[in-house]
Amino acid sequence: MEEISAYFQEMTGTAYEVGKQQAVWLKENPRLKTQYIRTEPVTQQAVKETKQLIRPFLPQLDEEFAGFCDEMQLHERYLTFFYSSHLQPGCSHCVRQGDMAAGQQTVMLRNYDFSPIFLMICVL
């Protein structure tokens, strides 16, 4: 049987305080840092656009990010959240490498859901 480790945290307080608590927890678990923080920042425009999309549904998220970033002493542009939440038009790719010994082929998939032409069709 395979075993995995999981973390459960109960955090209370304002959204800002919860963000700070998350940062303190991350400092105690530095191996997980790469899951939350990137080495290359996203653009400020990407942060702005993502916040505009999310704010109507989670207005307190700005404060939570502020608490987290203040405690970690980093700019929010480095948060993985904005990198993974900011959708860019174009196509996405996926590659599955087959096992040559078993006679399997390598397959590449493309998805054009985010192409500008499809976005224009939806708007019309």
JSON list of C-alpha atoms in Angstrom, two decimals:
[
{"chain": "A", "resi": 1, "resn": "MET", "atom": "CA", "xyz": [0.00, 0.00, 0.00]},
{"chain": "A", "resi": 2, "resn": "GLU", "atom": "CA", "xyz": [1.28, 3.45, -0.90]},
{"chain": "A", "resi": 3, "resn": "GLU", "atom": "CA", "xyz": [1.34, 6.10, 1.82]},
{"chain": "A", "resi": 4, "resn": "ILE", "atom": "CA", "xyz": [1.21, 9.84, 1.37]},
{"chain": "A", "resi": 5, "resn": "SER", "atom": "CA", "xyz": [1.52, 12.77, 3.73]},
{"chain": "A", "resi": 6, "resn": "ALA", "atom": "CA", "xyz": [-1.15, 15.45, 3.94]},
{"chain": "A", "resi": 7, "resn": "TYR", "atom": "CA", "xyz": [-1.32, 18.74, 5.78]},
{"chain": "A", "resi": 8, "resn": "PHE", "atom": "CA", "xyz": [-4.41, 20.11, 7.45]},
{"chain": "A", "resi": 9, "resn": "GLN", "atom": "CA", "xyz": [-4.34, 23.59, 8.89]},
{"chain": "A", "resi": 10, "resn": "GLU", "atom": "CA", "xyz": [-7.08, 25.47, 10.68]},
{"chain": "A", "resi": 11, "resn": "MET", "atom": "CA", "xyz": [-6.54, 29.20, 10.42]},
{"chain": "A", "resi": 12, "resn": "THR", "atom": "CA", "xyz": [-8.68, 31.90, 11.95]},
{"chain": "A", "resi": 13, "resn": "GLY", "atom": "CA", "xyz": [-8.79, 35.68, 11.89]},
{"chain": "A", "resi": 14, "resn": "THR", "atom": "CA", "xyz": [-9.15, 38.26, 9.16]},
{"chain": "A", "resi": 15, "resn": "ALA", "atom": "CA", "xyz": [-8.20, 37.41, 5.60]},
{"chain": "A", "resi": 16, "resn": "TYR", "atom": "CA", "xyz": [-4.95, 39.34, 6.10]},
{"chain": "A", "resi": 17, "resn": "GLU", "atom": "CA", "xyz": [-4.15, 37.36, 9.27]},
{"chain": "A", "resi": 18, "resn": "VAL", "atom": "CA", "xyz": [-4.92, 34.07, 7.53]},
{"chain": "A", "resi": 19, "resn": "GLY", "atom": "CA", "xyz": [-2.53, 35.02, 4.72]},
{"chain": "A", "resi": 20, "resn": "LYS", "atom": "CA", "xyz": [0.21, 35.70, 7.28]},
{"chain": "A", "resi": 21, "resn": "GLN", "atom": "CA", "xyz": [-0.50, 32.37, 9.00]},
{"chain": "A", "resi": 22, "resn": "GLN", "atom": "CA", "xyz": [-0.18, 30.56, 5.68]},
{"chain": "A", "resi": 23, "resn": "ALA", "atom": "CA", "xyz": [3.20, 32.22, 5.09]},
{"chain": "A", "resi": 24, "resn": "VAL", "atom": "CA", "xyz": [4.43, 31.23, 8.57]},
{"chain": "A", "resi": 25, "resn": "TRP", "atom": "CA", "xyz": [3.35, 27.64, 7.86]},
{"chain": "A", "resi": 26, "resn": "LEU", "atom": "CA", "xyz": [5.17, 27.72, 4.51]},
{"chain": "A", "resi": 27, "resn": "LYS", "atom": "CA", "xyz": [8.34, 28.96, 6.21]},
{"chain": "A", "resi": 28, "resn": "GLU", "atom": "CA", "xyz": [8.11, 25.91, 8.49]},
{"chain": "A", "resi": 29, "resn": "ASN", "atom": "CA", "xyz": [7.76, 23.65, 5.41]},
{"chain": "A", "resi": 30, "resn": "PRO", "atom": "CA", "xyz": [10.33, 25.09, 2.97]},
{"chain": "A", "resi": 31, "resn": "ARG", "atom": "CA", "xyz": [10.25, 22.06, 0.67]},
{"chain": "A", "resi": 32, "resn": "LEU", "atom": "CA", "xyz": [6.78, 23.18, -0.41]},
{"chain": "A", "resi": 33, "resn": "LYS", "atom": "CA", "xyz": [7.89, 26.70, -1.31]},
{"chain": "A", "resi": 34, "resn": "THR", "atom": "CA", "xyz": [8.11, 25.95, -5.03]},
{"chain": "A", "resi": 35, "resn": "GLN", "atom": "CA", "xyz": [4.43, 24.98, -5.00]},
{"chain": "A", "resi": 36, "resn": "TYR", "atom": "CA", "xyz": [3.45, 28.50, -3.94]},
{"chain": "A", "resi": 37, "resn": "ILE", "atom": "CA", "xyz": [6.21, 30.80, -5.16]},
{"chain": "A", "resi": 38, "resn": "ARG", "atom": "CA", "xyz": [7.80, 31.10, -8.61]},
{"chain": "A", "resi": 39, "resn": "THR", "atom": "CA", "xyz": [11.30, 32.26, -9.44]},
{"chain": "A", "resi": 40, "resn": "GLU", "atom": "CA", "xyz": [10.05, 34.32, -12.40]},
{"chain": "A", "resi": 41, "resn": "PRO", "atom": "CA", "xyz": [7.27, 36.86, -11.86]},
{"chain": "A", "resi": 42, "resn": "VAL", "atom": "CA", "xyz": [4.15, 37.19, -13.99]},
{"chain": "A", "resi": 43, "resn": "THR", "atom": "CA", "xyz": [3.37, 40.61, -15.42]},
{"chain": "A", "resi": 44, "resn": "GLN", "atom": "CA", "xyz": [1.55, 43.17, -13.32]},
{"chain": "A", "resi": 45, "resn": "GLN", "atom": "CA", "xyz": [-1.11, 43.16, -16.06]},
{"chain": "A", "resi": 46, "resn": "ALA", "atom": "CA", "xyz": [-1.67, 39.42, -15.51]},
{"chain": "A", "resi": 47, "resn": "VAL", "atom": "CA", "xyz": [-2.11, 40.02, -11.76]},
{"chain": "A", "resi": 48, "resn": "LYS", "atom": "CA", "xyz": [-4.55, 42.86, -12.43]},
{"chain": "A", "resi": 49, "resn": "GLU", "atom": "CA", "xyz": [-6.66, 40.86, -14.90]},
{"chain": "A", "resi": 50, "resn": "THR", "atom": "CA", "xyz": [-6.80, 37.80, -12.65]},
{"chain": "A", "resi": 51, "resn": "LYS", "atom": "CA", "xyz": [-7.85, 39.88, -9.65]},
{"chain": "A", "resi": 52, "resn": "GLN", "atom": "CA", "xyz": [-10.60, 41.55, -11.69]},
{"chain": "A", "resi": 53, "resn": "LEU", "atom": "CA", "xyz": [-12.01, 38.14, -12.59]},
{"chain": "A", "resi": 54, "resn": "ILE", "atom": "CA", "xyz": [-11.86, 36.73, -9.06]},
{"chain": "A", "resi": 55, "resn": "ARG", "atom": "CA", "xyz": [-12.75, 39.79, -6.95]},
{"chain": "A", "resi": 56, "resn": "PRO", "atom": "CA", "xyz": [-16.56, 39.52, -7.44]},
{"chain": "A", "resi": 57, "resn": "PHE", "atom": "CA", "xyz": [-16.48, 35.98, -6.06]},
{"chain": "A", "resi": 58, "resn": "LEU", "atom": "CA", "xyz": [-13.71, 36.25, -3.43]},
{"chain": "A", "resi": 59, "resn": "PRO", "atom": "CA", "xyz": [-13.34, 39.91, -2.43]},
{"chain": "A", "resi": 60, "resn": "GLN", "atom": "CA", "xyz": [-11.24, 38.99, 0.62]},
{"chain": "A", "resi": 61, "resn": "LEU", "atom": "CA", "xyz": [-8.57, 37.26, -1.47]},
{"chain": "A", "resi": 62, "resn": "ASP", "atom": "CA", "xyz": [-6.64, 40.52, -2.04]},
{"chain": "A", "resi": 63, "resn": "GLU", "atom": "CA", "xyz": [-6.19, 40.88, 1.72]},
{"chain": "A", "resi": 64, "resn": "GLU", "atom": "CA", "xyz": [-5.14, 37.26, 2.10]},
{"chain": "A", "resi": 65, "resn": "PHE", "atom": "CA", "xyz": [-2.50, 37.70, -0.60]},
{"chain": "A", "resi": 66, "resn": "ALA", "atom": "CA", "xyz": [-1.32, 40.91, 1.08]},
{"chain": "A", "resi": 67, "resn": "GLY", "atom": "CA", "xyz": [-0.84, 39.13, 4.41]},
{"chain": "A", "resi": 68, "resn": "PHE", "atom": "CA", "xyz": [0.98, 36.25, 2.77]},
{"chain": "A", "resi": 69, "resn": "CYS", "atom": "CA", "xyz": [3.28, 38.50, 0.73]},
{"chain": "A", "resi": 70, "resn": "ASP", "atom": "CA", "xyz": [4.01, 40.82, 3.66]},
{"chain": "A", "resi": 71, "resn": "GLU", "atom": "CA", "xyz": [5.06, 37.88, 5.82]},
{"chain": "A", "resi": 72, "resn": "MET", "atom": "CA", "xyz": [7.12, 36.29, 3.03]},
{"chain": "A", "resi": 73, "resn": "GLN", "atom": "CA", "xyz": [8.52, 39.68, 1.97]},
{"chain": "A", "resi": 74, "resn": "LEU", "atom": "CA", "xyz": [7.82, 39.19, -1.71]},
{"chain": "A", "resi": 75, "resn": "HIS", "atom": "CA", "xyz": [5.75, 40.81, -4.43]},
{"chain": "A", "resi": 76, "resn": "GLU", "atom": "CA", "xyz": [2.50, 39.10, -5.39]},
{"chain": "A", "resi": 77, "resn": "ARG", "atom": "CA", "xyz": [3.75, 38.77, -8.98]},
{"chain": "A", "resi": 78, "resn": "TYR", "atom": "CA", "xyz": [5.80, 35.78, -7.74]},
{"chain": "A", "resi": 79, "resn": "LEU", "atom": "CA", "xyz": [2.78, 33.82, -6.48]},
{"chain": "A", "resi": 80, "resn": "THR", "atom": "CA", "xyz": [2.12, 30.63, -8.41]},
{"chain": "A", "resi": 81, "resn": "PHE", "atom": "CA", "xyz": [-1.60, 31.38, -8.08]},
{"chain": "A", "resi": 82, "resn": "PHE", "atom": "CA", "xyz": [-1.43, 34.19, -10.65]},
{"chain": "A", "resi": 83, "resn": "TYR", "atom": "CA", "xyz": [0.70, 32.16, -13.03]},
{"chain": "A", "resi": 84, "resn": "SER", "atom": "CA", "xyz": [-1.73, 29.23, -13.01]},
{"chain": "A", "resi": 85, "resn": "SER", "atom": "CA", "xyz": [-4.91, 31.37, -13.00]},
{"chain": "A", "resi": 86, "resn": "HIS", "atom": "CA", "xyz": [-4.11, 33.79, -15.82]},
{"chain": "A", "resi": 87, "resn": "LEU", "atom": "CA", "xyz": [-5.36, 32.19, -19.03]},
{"chain": "A", "resi": 88, "resn": "GLN", "atom": "CA", "xyz": [-3.61, 33.23, -22.22]},
{"chain": "A", "resi": 89, "resn": "PRO", "atom": "CA", "xyz": [-5.22, 32.94, -25.63]},
{"chain": "A", "resi": 90, "resn": "GLY", "atom": "CA", "xyz": [-3.66, 30.38, -27.92]},
{"chain": "A", "resi": 91, "resn": "CYS", "atom": "CA", "xyz": [-3.49, 26.63, -27.83]},
{"chain": "A", "resi": 92, "resn": "SER", "atom": "CA", "xyz": [-2.47, 24.27, -25.08]},
{"chain": "A", "resi": 93, "resn": "HIS", "atom": "CA", "xyz": [-0.33, 21.19, -25.60]},
{"chain": "A", "resi": 94, "resn": "CYS", "atom": "CA", "xyz": [-0.05, 17.82, -23.96]},
{"chain": "A", "resi": 95, "resn": "VAL", "atom": "CA", "xyz": [2.43, 15.08, -24.81]},
{"chain": "A", "resi": 96, "resn": "ARG", "atom": "CA", "xyz": [2.22, 11.46, -23.75]},
{"chain": "A", "resi": 97, "resn": "GLN", "atom": "CA", "xyz": [5.43, 9.57, -24.34]},
{"chain": "A", "resi": 98, "resn": "GLY", "atom": "CA", "xyz": [4.85, 5.98, -25.35]},
{"chain": "A", "resi": 99, "resn": "ASP", "atom": "CA", "xyz": [7.02, 3.04, -24.38]},
{"chain": "A", "resi": 100, "resn": "MET", "atom": "CA", "xyz": [9.06, 2.20, -27.50]},
{"chain": "A", "resi": 101, "resn": "ALA", "atom": "CA", "xyz": [9.84, -1.28, -26.15]},
{"chain": "A", "resi": 102, "resn": "ALA", "atom": "CA", "xyz": [6.12, -2.01, -25.98]},
{"chain": "A", "resi": 103, "resn": "GLY", "atom": "CA", "xyz": [5.50, -0.60, -29.47]},
{"chain": "A", "resi": 104, "resn": "GLN", "atom": "CA", "xyz": [3.65, 2.46, -28.18]},
{"chain": "A", "resi": 105, "resn": "GLN", "atom": "CA", "xyz": [3.77, 5.77, -30.00]},
{"chain": "A", "resi": 106, "resn": "THR", "atom": "CA", "xyz": [4.38, 9.21, -28.55]},
{"chain": "A", "resi": 107, "resn": "VAL", "atom": "CA", "xyz": [1.20, 11.27, -28.91]},
{"chain": "A", "resi": 108, "resn": "MET", "atom": "CA", "xyz": [0.89, 15.06, -28.94]},
{"chain": "A", "resi": 109, "resn": "LEU", "atom": "CA", "xyz": [-2.48, 16.70, -28.27]},
{"chain": "A", "resi": 110, "resn": "ARG", "atom": "CA", "xyz": [-3.44, 20.29, -29.04]},
{"chain": "A", "resi": 111, "resn": "ASN", "atom": "CA", "xyz": [-6.41, 22.22, -27.72]},
{"chain": "A", "resi": 112, "resn": "TYR", "atom": "CA", "xyz": [-7.46, 25.48, -29.36]},
{"chain": "A", "resi": 113, "resn": "ASP", "atom": "CA", "xyz": [-10.14, 26.48, -26.83]},
{"chain": "A", "resi": 114, "resn": "PHE", "atom": "CA", "xyz": [-8.30, 29.66, -25.95]},
{"chain": "A", "resi": 115, "resn": "SER", "atom": "CA", "xyz": [-7.53, 30.76, -29.51]},
{"chain": "A", "resi": 116, "resn": "PRO", "atom": "CA", "xyz": [-8.68, 34.31, -30.31]},
{"chain": "A", "resi": 117, "resn": "ILE", "atom": "CA", "xyz": [-10.84, 33.07, -33.20]},
{"chain": "A", "resi": 118, "resn": "PHE", "atom": "CA", "xyz": [-12.93, 30.97, -30.79]},
{"chain": "A", "resi": 119, "resn": "LEU", "atom": "CA", "xyz": [-13.17, 33.86, -28.33]},
{"chain": "A", "resi": 120, "resn": "MET", "atom": "CA", "xyz": [-14.55, 36.09, -31.12]},
{"chain": "A", "resi": 121, "resn": "ILE", "atom": "CA", "xyz": [-17.10, 33.44, -32.08]},
{"chain": "A", "resi": 122, "resn": "CYS", "atom": "CA", "xyz": [-18.31, 33.29, -28.47]},
{"chain": "A", "resi": 123, "resn": "VAL", "atom": "CA", "xyz": [-18.64, 37.08, -28.28]},
{"chain": "A", "resi": 124, "resn": "LEU", "atom": "CA", "xyz": [-20.65, 37.31, -31.50]}
]
